[in-house]
Amino acid sequence: MDLEHLLADLAQGRTAALARAISIVENGRPGFEQLLGAVHPRLGRARRVGMTGPPGAGKSSLARLLVEAWRADGCTVAVVALDPSSPFSGGALLGDRIRMEAIALDPGVYIRSMATRGTLGGLATSTREVCDVLDAGGFDRILIETVGVGQSELAVTGMADSTVLVLVPESGDGIQTLKSGVMEAVDIFAVNKADRPGADTMAREVEITLGLRHRNGVSGSPSFPGWEPPVLLTAAVKGEGIDALVAALDRHFSWLEASGELATRRRVRLAARTREVVDRAMNRWVWQETGADEVLQNRIDDVAAGRVSPYHLAQEIVSGLKEGSRA
Amino acid sequence: MDLEHLLADLAQGRTAALARAISIVENGRPGFEQLLGAVHPRLGRARRVGMTGPPGAGKSSLARLLVEAWRADGCTVAVVALDPSSPFSGGALLGDRIRMEAIALDPGVYIRSMATRGTLGGLATSTREVCDVLDAGGFDRILIETVGVGQSELAVTGMADSTVLVLVPESGDGIQTLKSGVMEAVDIFAVNKADRPGADTMAREVEITLGLRHRNGVSGSPSFPGWEPPVLLTAAVKGEGIDALVAALDRHFSWLEASGELATRRRVRLAARTREVVDRAMNRWVWQETGADEVLQNRIDDVAAGRVSPYHLAQEIVSGLKEGSRA
């Protein structure tokens, strides 16, 4: 890989270079860590917004309107879709696809859907890395769309500067979800399909849950004093509430900068990233460069027969690795 | 922890010992790997069945009927619920909860819901370990219920001997999901809510997709020649199709045993488990027993300022670890 060349093309915003760099990073091809290392000093320009919520909440429609609003403000936008059923990923009803085409043809918009195979942990890591490439590629906004059921809702918060949770009046399990630790990680709530019955009730329930936490001695957001997560009503199909969402995101970003929280979040993300890269390298080392895999293969019959437990065998392998390290 | 005592109580099927052992394993408390190592020779008695599918497909109702059918056959049953909105997890509508109570009060049934925080990878590991405790606890059947959106559908296949995918006629993204690699991992398809329009069409679509793969040169299941994944129609609300599901599971288990596939699947699972335990131990070693975390903390300001990339710092840390190992 001619890294210098690719980086120069990327800096000039060439789409082919962008696609190539992303594919190198997403697939972990040789040189991908060098590439990411080289773009590192340039990062931090893009605002990263995560959008999550249960299937059918209308995230994609809301996302599309958000992209259009940002474009109208003169921002370039990259969309990273982690939801395989998202119209951004090509998996959608015909009507959605047609509406999506208008923005897909806009040269100021770049859409990338990520393969969602493998573990969520691995996916989170490579998504963050793809976002770095997009940041280095000069996009003003990066929108990360995930389908959220419990743990995946939490995963997006580690990728974005601002996290929007999209709910619908029918989200019977909405409050349920919030209780299980998601709420603390959300910066803005959007109750979508707000023209349906129950939207106000839903919004109030979220506000009450937020308020209860206040009264329990936390001011501002549960996790971030000074920021009160707004609960917005949106109706993506009618295009309602988008201006308020854009404004809330701007307000949140200003708060992130002013409070020092932006620097903190990015620092935490970078430390986590470094840990992930170390773990990935150690994993590669253990299974590809030491004799660990051979030991495993030689002894697996004993494990299958119940003579040795996986824990015993693992301890044997680990002792071998550590002993090498102490010798 | 008095391991001997706990193991003896567990062997006698004492519920308190079971709950205690599971909680030790689920939370990774001191001695949990010893406990798992000690039960290892006793494993392999229980049949593990995974049930997955999109939210709202009626998995929980189907699961409840399956549990009742197994109980009627005289089997003891453990249910592991990974879906936070499952009635097994207590997160459900009142009607569901009432129906669930009948089986929850049956002493031959043990229900455990798993906390779904953290990464899916970690969750899969601890679910497998909890299933081991249940296996050692003497249950005849273990039913693992997960909510499936893409990657989580795949995760359950690594936990179970047989995997059931529950779809509904409305699963517009059903075939979409199947295409993305899930189909190969499914042993039995259940098109639930079969009284609704479109159920036959849905079932046929699945069959056609399966059939197309046949014609592409694969006989039997895409992954497992000799097993043709049946596509069943069920209507959990009316109690229809449960006998066929139980029969299909029995047939699948007989095939697993006769073909040698059961031994293969369990062997693969044990090798994966050993790898996970090694990775977990190495991770603990790297971040808690070496100076790696200190190096990270000391240099993170340089990373945040863009002077050093996470990749460069990670390489420094890894080199240090490996050098220790070579010295």
XYZ file of C-alpha atoms in Angstrom:
654
model
C 0.000 0.000 0.000
C 1.353 3.408 -0.976
C 0.392 5.009 2.329
C 1.674 8.516 1.537
C -0.285 8.628 -1.684
C -3.456 7.353 -0.093
C -3.172 9.878 2.740
C -2.642 12.751 0.311
C -5.699 11.718 -1.718
C -7.703 11.336 1.465
C -6.729 14.836 2.595
C -7.986 16.175 -0.729
C -11.319 14.496 -0.118
C -11.134 12.060 -3.016
C -13.970 9.581 -2.702
C -12.016 6.690 -4.187
C -9.270 7.161 -1.597
C -11.874 7.341 1.147
C -13.532 4.112 0.035
C -10.161 2.404 -0.221
C -8.975 3.615 3.180
C -12.230 2.536 4.817
C -12.102 -0.871 3.284
C -8.487 -1.336 4.411
C -9.454 -0.355 7.946
C -12.735 -2.259 8.093
C -11.126 -5.475 6.936
C -7.957 -5.042 8.951
C -5.800 -5.371 5.842
C -2.020 -5.090 6.153
C -1.024 -1.545 7.024
C -4.374 -0.540 8.494
C -2.903 0.397 11.858
C -0.203 2.462 10.135
C -2.911 4.253 8.178
C -4.882 4.984 11.338
C -1.722 6.068 13.127
C -0.923 8.466 10.299
C -4.342 10.150 10.300
C -4.427 10.447 14.103
C -2.970 13.991 14.364
C -5.677 15.281 11.995
C -8.648 13.983 13.953
C -11.190 15.861 16.013
C -12.700 18.058 13.323
C -15.887 16.062 12.757
C -18.755 15.983 15.197
C -19.823 12.397 15.758
C -23.494 11.806 16.452
C -24.868 8.392 17.374
C -28.498 7.556 16.704
C -29.977 4.445 18.226
C -33.319 2.966 19.220
C -35.502 -0.083 18.824
C -36.313 -1.489 15.372
C -39.224 0.316 13.738
C -38.753 3.559 15.651
C -38.138 5.438 12.430
C -34.440 6.088 13.046
C -33.577 5.994 9.368
C -36.185 8.557 8.351
C -35.092 10.807 11.166
C -31.471 10.265 10.181
C -32.225 11.194 6.581
C -33.907 14.445 7.642
C -31.016 15.253 9.946
C -28.576 14.732 7.083
C -30.674 17.024 4.865
C -30.781 19.693 7.565
C -27.020 19.562 8.053
C -26.516 19.756 4.294
C -28.754 22.813 4.166
C -26.421 24.358 6.771
C -23.505 23.718 4.432
C -21.988 20.787 6.344
C -20.636 17.696 4.654
C -21.979 14.507 6.195
C -20.882 10.897 6.475
C -23.372 8.233 7.547
C -22.199 4.972 9.063
C -25.034 2.440 9.202
C -24.646 -0.490 11.572
C -28.241 -1.585 11.137
C -28.521 -4.236 8.429
C -32.202 -3.369 7.887
C -31.497 0.354 7.483
C -32.289 1.954 4.123
C -28.729 3.313 4.351
C -27.597 -0.298 4.168
C -29.830 -0.926 1.179
C -32.131 -3.171 3.162
C -35.458 -1.381 3.103
C -38.812 -0.921 1.518
C -38.900 0.619 -1.931
C -40.332 3.951 -0.771
C -37.551 4.404 1.756
C -34.945 3.579 -0.836
C -36.282 6.168 -3.248
C -36.284 8.898 -0.602
C -32.787 7.842 0.356
C -31.500 8.095 -3.192
C -31.751 11.881 -3.232
C -29.216 12.161 -0.453
C -27.138 9.246 -1.715
C -26.541 11.173 -4.948
C -25.479 14.347 -3.115
C -21.661 14.587 -3.399
C -21.512 16.181 0.061
C -22.885 13.000 1.619
C -21.004 9.744 2.034
C -22.888 6.639 3.124
C -21.202 3.516 4.388
C -22.846 0.482 5.860
C -20.778 -1.761 8.065
C -20.898 -5.522 8.007
C -22.477 -6.556 11.283
C -21.060 -10.028 11.539
C -18.809 -11.026 14.341
C -18.874 -9.772 17.877
C -20.300 -6.428 18.846
C -17.032 -5.589 20.562
C -15.086 -6.036 17.341
C -17.732 -4.096 15.463
C -17.519 -1.165 17.864
C -13.761 -1.039 17.430
C -13.822 -1.084 13.651
C -16.687 1.425 13.541
C -14.646 3.855 15.614
C -11.734 3.322 13.268
C -13.874 3.888 10.179
C -15.164 7.107 11.785
C -11.557 8.229 12.181
C -10.980 7.757 8.455
C -14.131 9.794 7.739
C -12.984 12.478 10.186
C -9.618 12.620 8.432
C -11.518 12.681 5.133
C -12.835 16.106 6.126
C -16.499 15.462 6.916
C -18.122 17.970 9.241
C -20.644 15.545 10.681
C -20.565 11.791 11.130
C -23.868 10.120 11.875
C -23.650 6.598 13.275
C -26.919 4.692 13.036
C -27.335 1.521 15.072
C -30.322 -0.633 15.824
C -30.591 -0.751 19.544
C -31.613 -3.571 21.793
C -29.903 -3.228 25.148
C -26.199 -3.662 24.715
C -25.964 -2.209 21.217
C -27.563 1.009 22.427
C -24.741 1.316 24.882
C -22.087 0.476 22.313
C -22.876 3.534 20.180
C -22.268 5.869 23.095
C -18.634 4.877 23.053
C -18.386 5.923 19.420
C -20.105 9.303 19.401
C -19.764 12.760 20.940
C -23.560 13.018 21.205
C -26.025 10.144 21.453
C -29.669 10.410 20.368
C -32.112 7.711 21.487
C -35.153 7.437 19.226
C -38.282 6.018 20.855
C -41.873 5.686 19.664
C -45.136 5.971 21.581
C -45.526 2.212 21.198
C -42.159 1.535 22.826
C -43.781 -0.289 25.699
C -40.371 -1.443 26.731
C -39.042 2.090 26.408
C -38.883 2.812 30.069
C -37.767 -0.751 30.686
C -34.801 -0.143 28.422
C -34.037 3.156 30.051
C -33.932 1.527 33.441
C -31.319 -0.968 32.381
C -28.584 1.637 32.243
C -29.148 3.085 28.802
C -30.554 6.369 30.049
C -27.289 7.541 31.575
C -25.642 7.251 28.193
C -28.206 9.266 26.235
C -27.738 12.982 25.533
C -30.953 13.660 23.618
C -34.239 11.735 23.573
C -36.446 11.868 20.477
C -39.977 10.491 20.758
C -40.658 9.908 17.085
C -43.998 9.273 15.348
C -45.233 11.980 17.678
C -48.480 12.260 15.721
C -49.551 8.918 17.137
C -51.469 8.589 20.380
C -49.356 8.189 23.462
C -46.422 10.325 22.315
C -46.905 12.942 25.016
C -47.310 10.236 27.654
C -44.139 8.553 26.485
C -42.207 11.828 26.536
C -43.535 12.577 30.024
C -42.531 9.133 31.267
C -38.999 9.691 30.058
C -38.958 13.150 31.653
C -40.280 11.758 34.916
C -37.623 9.047 34.971
C -34.972 11.686 34.280
C -36.527 13.917 36.943
C -36.594 11.169 39.538
C -32.893 10.752 39.089
C -32.475 14.480 39.632
C -34.306 14.288 42.904
C -32.023 11.461 43.906
C -29.277 14.033 44.139
C -27.995 14.168 40.596
C -28.255 17.531 38.873
C -28.225 17.811 35.128
C -27.762 14.557 33.259
C -27.341 11.507 35.452
C -23.793 11.104 34.235
C -22.917 14.633 33.211
C -23.917 17.432 35.582
C -24.716 20.577 33.669
C -26.455 18.908 30.743
C -30.174 18.231 30.955
C -31.033 15.708 28.236
C -33.985 17.220 26.328
C -36.926 15.023 25.390
C -38.044 16.086 21.899
C -41.149 15.162 19.947
C -40.480 14.399 16.299
C -42.542 13.141 13.380
C -40.045 12.142 10.742
C -42.709 11.244 8.190
C -44.087 14.793 8.381
C -40.669 16.359 8.777
C -41.596 17.798 12.166
C -39.209 18.436 15.013
C -36.022 18.245 12.946
C -35.031 21.873 13.531
C -35.363 21.299 17.260
C -33.200 18.187 17.002
C -30.504 20.035 15.043
C -30.604 22.858 17.590
C -30.407 20.421 20.512
C -27.369 18.773 18.939
C -25.698 22.166 18.468
C -26.471 23.076 22.059
C -25.108 19.760 23.257
C -21.916 20.200 21.299
C -21.405 23.715 22.681
C -21.895 22.314 26.160
C -19.444 19.499 25.460
C -16.813 22.034 24.442
C -17.466 24.570 27.188
C -17.615 22.030 30.003
C -14.469 20.200 28.998
C -16.588 17.074 28.588
C -15.660 16.801 24.903
C -11.985 16.541 25.771
C -12.803 14.030 28.522
C -14.960 11.864 26.250
C -12.356 11.846 23.517
C -9.593 11.064 26.005
C -11.574 8.142 27.406
C -12.234 6.915 23.866
C -8.537 7.124 23.008
C -7.526 5.197 26.113
C -10.133 2.531 25.300
C -8.888 2.436 21.719
C -5.297 1.946 22.842
C -6.393 -0.895 25.125
C -8.273 -2.515 22.240
C -5.256 -2.306 19.948
C -3.051 -3.838 22.639
C -5.587 -6.635 23.223
C -5.866 -7.293 19.489
C -2.079 -7.458 19.158
C -1.698 -9.698 22.191
C -4.422 -11.981 20.876
C -2.628 -12.234 17.547
C 0.632 -12.885 19.335
C -0.789 -15.592 21.619
C -2.613 -17.542 18.893
C -0.363 -16.985 15.911
C 3.155 -16.450 17.172
C 3.446 -18.681 20.218
C 2.808 -22.409 20.465
C -0.495 -21.852 22.308
C -2.741 -23.002 19.483
C -0.693 -26.161 19.004
C -1.009 -26.997 22.697
C -4.763 -26.407 22.432
C -5.139 -28.674 19.397
C -3.059 -31.410 21.002
C -5.063 -31.434 24.210
C -8.617 -30.773 22.987
C -9.410 -34.513 22.913
C -8.635 -34.680 26.624
C -10.985 -31.745 27.184
C -13.757 -33.300 25.089
C -13.403 -36.576 26.996
C -13.768 -34.709 30.292
C -10.257 -35.667 31.463
C -9.094 -32.046 31.494
C -11.281 -28.964 31.870
C -10.976 -25.976 29.538
C -9.962 -23.992 32.617
C -7.135 -26.323 33.467
C -5.849 -26.352 29.890
C -6.152 -22.568 29.645
C -4.172 -22.167 32.844
C -1.477 -24.424 31.454
C -1.272 -22.308 28.276
C -1.274 -19.024 30.188
C 1.414 -20.252 32.590
C 3.555 -21.145 29.604
C 3.104 -17.687 28.119
C 3.814 -15.876 31.378
C 6.789 -18.076 32.200
C 8.316 -17.151 28.872
C 7.756 -13.583 29.958
C 9.507 -14.003 33.305
C 12.382 -16.202 32.174
C -15.945 -20.492 48.961
C -16.436 -24.051 50.157
C -16.217 -25.553 46.694
C -16.650 -29.192 47.721
C -19.778 -28.403 49.649
C -21.266 -26.322 46.873
C -20.535 -29.030 44.294
C -22.151 -31.707 46.457
C -25.283 -29.590 46.930
C -25.328 -28.848 43.225
C -25.142 -32.566 42.384
C -28.144 -33.133 44.640
C -30.074 -30.529 42.688
C -30.476 -28.056 45.523
C -31.870 -24.829 44.124
C -30.012 -22.608 46.567
C -26.698 -24.158 45.529
C -27.647 -23.713 41.884
C -28.477 -20.051 42.347
C -25.277 -19.501 44.278
C -23.118 -21.309 41.710
C -24.702 -19.386 38.845
C -24.209 -16.079 40.533
C -20.541 -16.906 41.242
C -20.038 -17.815 37.585
C -22.068 -14.979 36.098
C -20.223 -12.367 38.113
C -16.821 -13.985 37.754
C -16.358 -14.082 41.537
C -13.175 -15.614 42.986
C -13.096 -19.340 42.404
C -15.526 -19.323 39.467
C -13.064 -20.968 37.112
C -12.296 -23.644 39.720
C -16.000 -24.294 40.056
C -16.421 -24.609 36.299
C -13.335 -26.797 36.075
C -14.748 -29.075 38.756
C -18.116 -29.561 37.040
C -16.542 -30.135 33.621
C -16.370 -33.972 33.766
C -20.106 -34.113 34.521
C -21.239 -32.087 31.510
C -22.997 -33.224 28.372
C -26.198 -34.563 29.887
C -28.449 -31.622 29.077
C -29.669 -30.817 25.603
C -29.137 -27.141 24.901
C -31.654 -25.457 22.639
C -31.257 -21.874 21.457
C -34.293 -19.857 20.444
C -33.816 -16.570 18.670
C -35.634 -14.199 16.357
C -36.625 -10.564 15.926
C -38.422 -8.690 18.721
C -42.167 -9.313 18.681
C -41.956 -12.691 16.949
C -43.533 -14.370 19.952
C -40.406 -16.229 21.039
C -41.358 -16.114 24.706
C -44.825 -17.606 24.201
C -43.355 -20.328 22.044
C -40.645 -20.909 24.632
C -43.225 -21.217 27.388
C -45.178 -23.837 25.414
C -41.997 -25.717 24.650
C -41.134 -25.783 28.351
C -44.629 -27.077 29.156
C -44.341 -29.797 26.511
C -40.963 -30.926 27.819
C -42.339 -30.943 31.365
C -45.246 -33.109 30.202
C -42.620 -35.521 28.855
C -41.079 -35.661 32.318
C -37.992 -33.574 31.571
C -36.638 -30.933 33.928
C -36.011 -27.639 32.192
C -33.796 -24.599 32.733
C -34.490 -21.384 30.860
C -31.768 -18.812 30.312
C -33.231 -15.527 29.073
C -30.871 -13.094 27.391
C -33.680 -10.872 26.200
C -34.301 -8.033 28.662
C -37.855 -7.617 27.383
C -38.684 -11.327 27.786
C -41.380 -12.291 30.275
C -38.788 -14.744 31.605
C -36.763 -11.688 32.562
C -39.776 -10.131 34.225
C -40.038 -7.441 31.582
C -43.370 -8.062 29.941
C -47.021 -7.258 29.752
C -49.173 -8.397 32.635
C -50.912 -11.177 30.689
C -47.592 -12.723 29.713
C -46.387 -12.552 33.278
C -49.443 -14.351 34.589
C -49.121 -17.148 32.046
C -45.432 -17.358 32.888
C -46.094 -17.695 36.598
C -47.549 -21.177 36.228
C -44.274 -22.510 34.914
C -42.190 -20.327 37.204
C -43.819 -22.069 40.194
C -43.112 -25.561 38.808
C -40.177 -27.003 40.824
C -38.996 -28.840 37.688
C -38.356 -25.527 35.953
C -35.564 -23.111 36.706
C -35.604 -19.661 35.110
C -32.625 -17.366 35.011
C -32.325 -14.105 33.188
C -28.874 -12.845 32.389
C -27.799 -9.250 32.675
C -27.264 -8.061 29.128
C -24.849 -5.276 29.853
C -21.379 -5.301 28.470
C -20.228 -6.741 25.204
C -22.044 -9.508 23.428
C -18.809 -11.482 23.357
C -18.535 -11.420 27.133
C -22.216 -12.245 27.431
C -21.881 -15.292 25.177
C -19.013 -16.580 27.275
C -20.772 -16.199 30.590
C -24.016 -17.631 29.175
C -22.156 -20.752 28.081
C -20.658 -21.001 31.551
C -24.033 -20.581 33.250
C -25.395 -23.331 30.992
C -22.596 -25.573 32.213
C -23.681 -25.012 35.799
C -27.277 -25.860 34.822
C -26.067 -28.956 32.976
C -24.139 -30.023 36.070
C -27.238 -29.190 38.107
C -28.990 -32.071 36.345
C -31.445 -30.362 34.015
C -32.543 -32.391 31.010
C -33.184 -29.416 28.770
C -31.680 -25.945 28.699
C -33.519 -23.363 26.652
C -31.564 -20.230 25.791
C -33.748 -17.367 24.653
C -32.135 -14.407 22.905
C -33.549 -11.475 21.038
C -32.008 -11.588 17.630
C -30.904 -8.777 15.410
C -28.065 -9.930 13.199
C -25.058 -10.723 15.311
C -26.939 -11.875 18.405
C -28.763 -14.479 16.330
C -25.391 -15.901 15.452
C -24.124 -15.728 19.019
C -26.758 -18.179 20.284
C -25.671 -20.820 17.796
C -22.370 -21.038 19.599
C -24.170 -21.808 22.842
C -26.689 -24.445 21.792
C -26.821 -27.935 20.318
C -29.920 -26.972 18.309
C -30.907 -23.490 17.186
C -34.498 -22.480 16.446
C -35.130 -19.239 14.546
C -38.599 -17.804 15.161
C -39.956 -15.605 12.384
C -43.374 -14.026 11.788
C -45.262 -13.412 8.570
C -44.555 -9.708 9.020
C -40.792 -10.294 9.187
C -40.247 -8.292 6.040
C -36.570 -8.394 6.790
C -36.766 -12.137 7.401
C -35.168 -13.187 4.189
C -32.817 -10.239 4.436
C -31.636 -11.567 7.786
C -31.293 -15.069 6.434
C -29.108 -13.847 3.624
C -26.633 -12.249 5.955
C -25.284 -15.570 7.143
C -27.814 -16.468 9.806
C -29.479 -19.216 7.794
C -26.443 -21.486 7.867
C -26.556 -21.468 11.631
C -30.227 -22.368 12.014
C -31.373 -25.966 12.570
C -35.132 -25.405 12.720
C -37.237 -22.524 11.405
C -40.529 -21.669 13.103
C -42.866 -19.253 11.330
C -44.930 -18.172 14.307
C -48.279 -16.352 14.334
C -49.097 -18.706 11.501
C -52.780 -17.743 11.714
C -51.920 -14.377 10.216
C -51.920 -13.735 6.494
C -48.634 -14.302 4.777
C -47.419 -17.144 6.993
C -47.428 -19.687 4.167
C -45.675 -17.246 1.861
C -43.044 -16.573 4.486
C -42.494 -20.294 5.080
C -42.233 -20.869 1.343
C -39.707 -18.058 0.968
C -37.524 -19.630 3.622
C -37.874 -23.016 1.960
C -37.014 -21.571 -1.426
C -33.921 -19.884 -0.043
C -32.915 -23.163 1.584
C -33.704 -24.999 -1.656
C -31.676 -22.584 -3.760
C -28.683 -23.363 -1.633
C -29.283 -27.062 -2.224
C -29.207 -26.540 -5.927
C -25.947 -24.683 -5.530
C -24.404 -27.988 -4.647
C -25.026 -28.207 -0.939
C -27.107 -31.151 0.186
C -28.922 -31.129 3.493
C -28.340 -28.070 5.641
C -26.009 -25.506 4.107
C -23.495 -26.160 6.847
C -24.386 -29.694 7.867
C -25.034 -32.202 5.082
C -27.586 -34.753 6.157
C -29.823 -32.398 8.084
C -32.586 -30.580 6.231
C -33.739 -27.707 8.431
C -37.536 -28.016 8.649
C -39.684 -24.903 8.299
C -42.562 -25.245 10.777
C -45.724 -23.212 11.132
C -46.604 -22.402 14.732
C -49.247 -20.306 16.445
C -48.080 -19.942 20.023
C -51.164 -18.015 21.110
C -53.374 -20.937 20.039
C -50.861 -23.564 21.130
C -50.547 -24.892 17.594
C -47.464 -26.505 16.132
C -45.730 -27.174 19.448
C -45.806 -30.956 19.098
C -44.176 -30.629 15.692
C -41.515 -28.380 17.174
C -40.775 -30.826 20.000
C -40.609 -33.668 17.464
C -38.299 -31.694 15.175
C -35.987 -30.986 18.100
C -35.921 -34.679 19.021
C -35.200 -35.596 15.412
C -32.443 -33.019 15.241
C -30.843 -34.297 18.418
C -30.924 -37.891 17.150
C -29.270 -36.705 13.955
C -26.656 -34.782 15.941
C -25.784 -37.936 17.849
C -25.882 -40.345 14.922
C -23.867 -38.138 12.562
C -21.158 -37.336 15.047
C -22.079 -33.694 14.678
C -22.913 -33.415 18.395
C -19.390 -34.434 19.339
C -17.992 -32.027 16.729
C -20.108 -29.093 17.912
C -19.215 -29.704 21.534
C -15.532 -30.056 20.667
C -15.573 -26.782 18.740
C -17.352 -25.118 21.665
C -14.767 -26.443 24.115
C -11.874 -25.209 21.985
C -13.543 -21.793 21.718
C -14.130 -21.806 25.462
C -10.481 -22.601 26.170
C -9.424 -19.756 23.886
C -11.774 -17.382 25.693
C -10.414 -18.369 29.080
C -6.854 -17.860 27.850
C -7.768 -14.461 26.389
C -9.495 -13.440 29.614
C -6.485 -14.480 31.671
C -4.041 -12.729 29.345
C -6.159 -9.601 29.437
C -6.127 -9.660 33.247
C -2.397 -10.246 33.219
C -1.652 -7.419 30.762
C -3.788 -4.770 32.477
C -3.483 -5.774 36.104
C -0.166 -7.507 36.577
C 2.222 -5.756 34.204
C 2.997 -2.052 33.998
C 0.925 -1.666 30.796
C -1.858 0.374 32.355
C 0.635 2.729 33.985
C 2.352 3.315 30.636
C -1.065 4.003 29.106
C -2.045 6.512 31.798
C 1.305 8.294 31.565
C 1.135 8.702 27.809
C -2.575 9.321 27.207
C -2.055 13.120 27.206
C 0.354 12.722 24.300
C -2.282 10.665 22.483
C -5.034 13.198 23.178
C -2.801 16.019 21.935
C -2.184 14.112 18.703
C 1.563 13.783 19.371
C 1.350 9.984 19.571
C -1.281 7.761 17.967
C -3.067 5.020 19.918
C -1.452 2.573 17.499
C 2.033 3.805 18.239
C 1.438 3.689 21.990
C -0.132 0.243 21.765
C 2.850 -1.023 19.827
C 5.159 0.349 22.496
C 3.180 -1.467 25.196
C 3.017 -4.720 23.247
C 6.736 -4.616 22.460
C 7.424 -4.204 26.159
C 5.246 -7.213 26.995
C 6.765 -9.422 24.301
C 10.315 -8.346 25.131
C 9.736 -9.423 28.707
C 8.627 -12.698 27.236
C 11.724 -13.133 25.094
C 14.307 -11.858 27.597
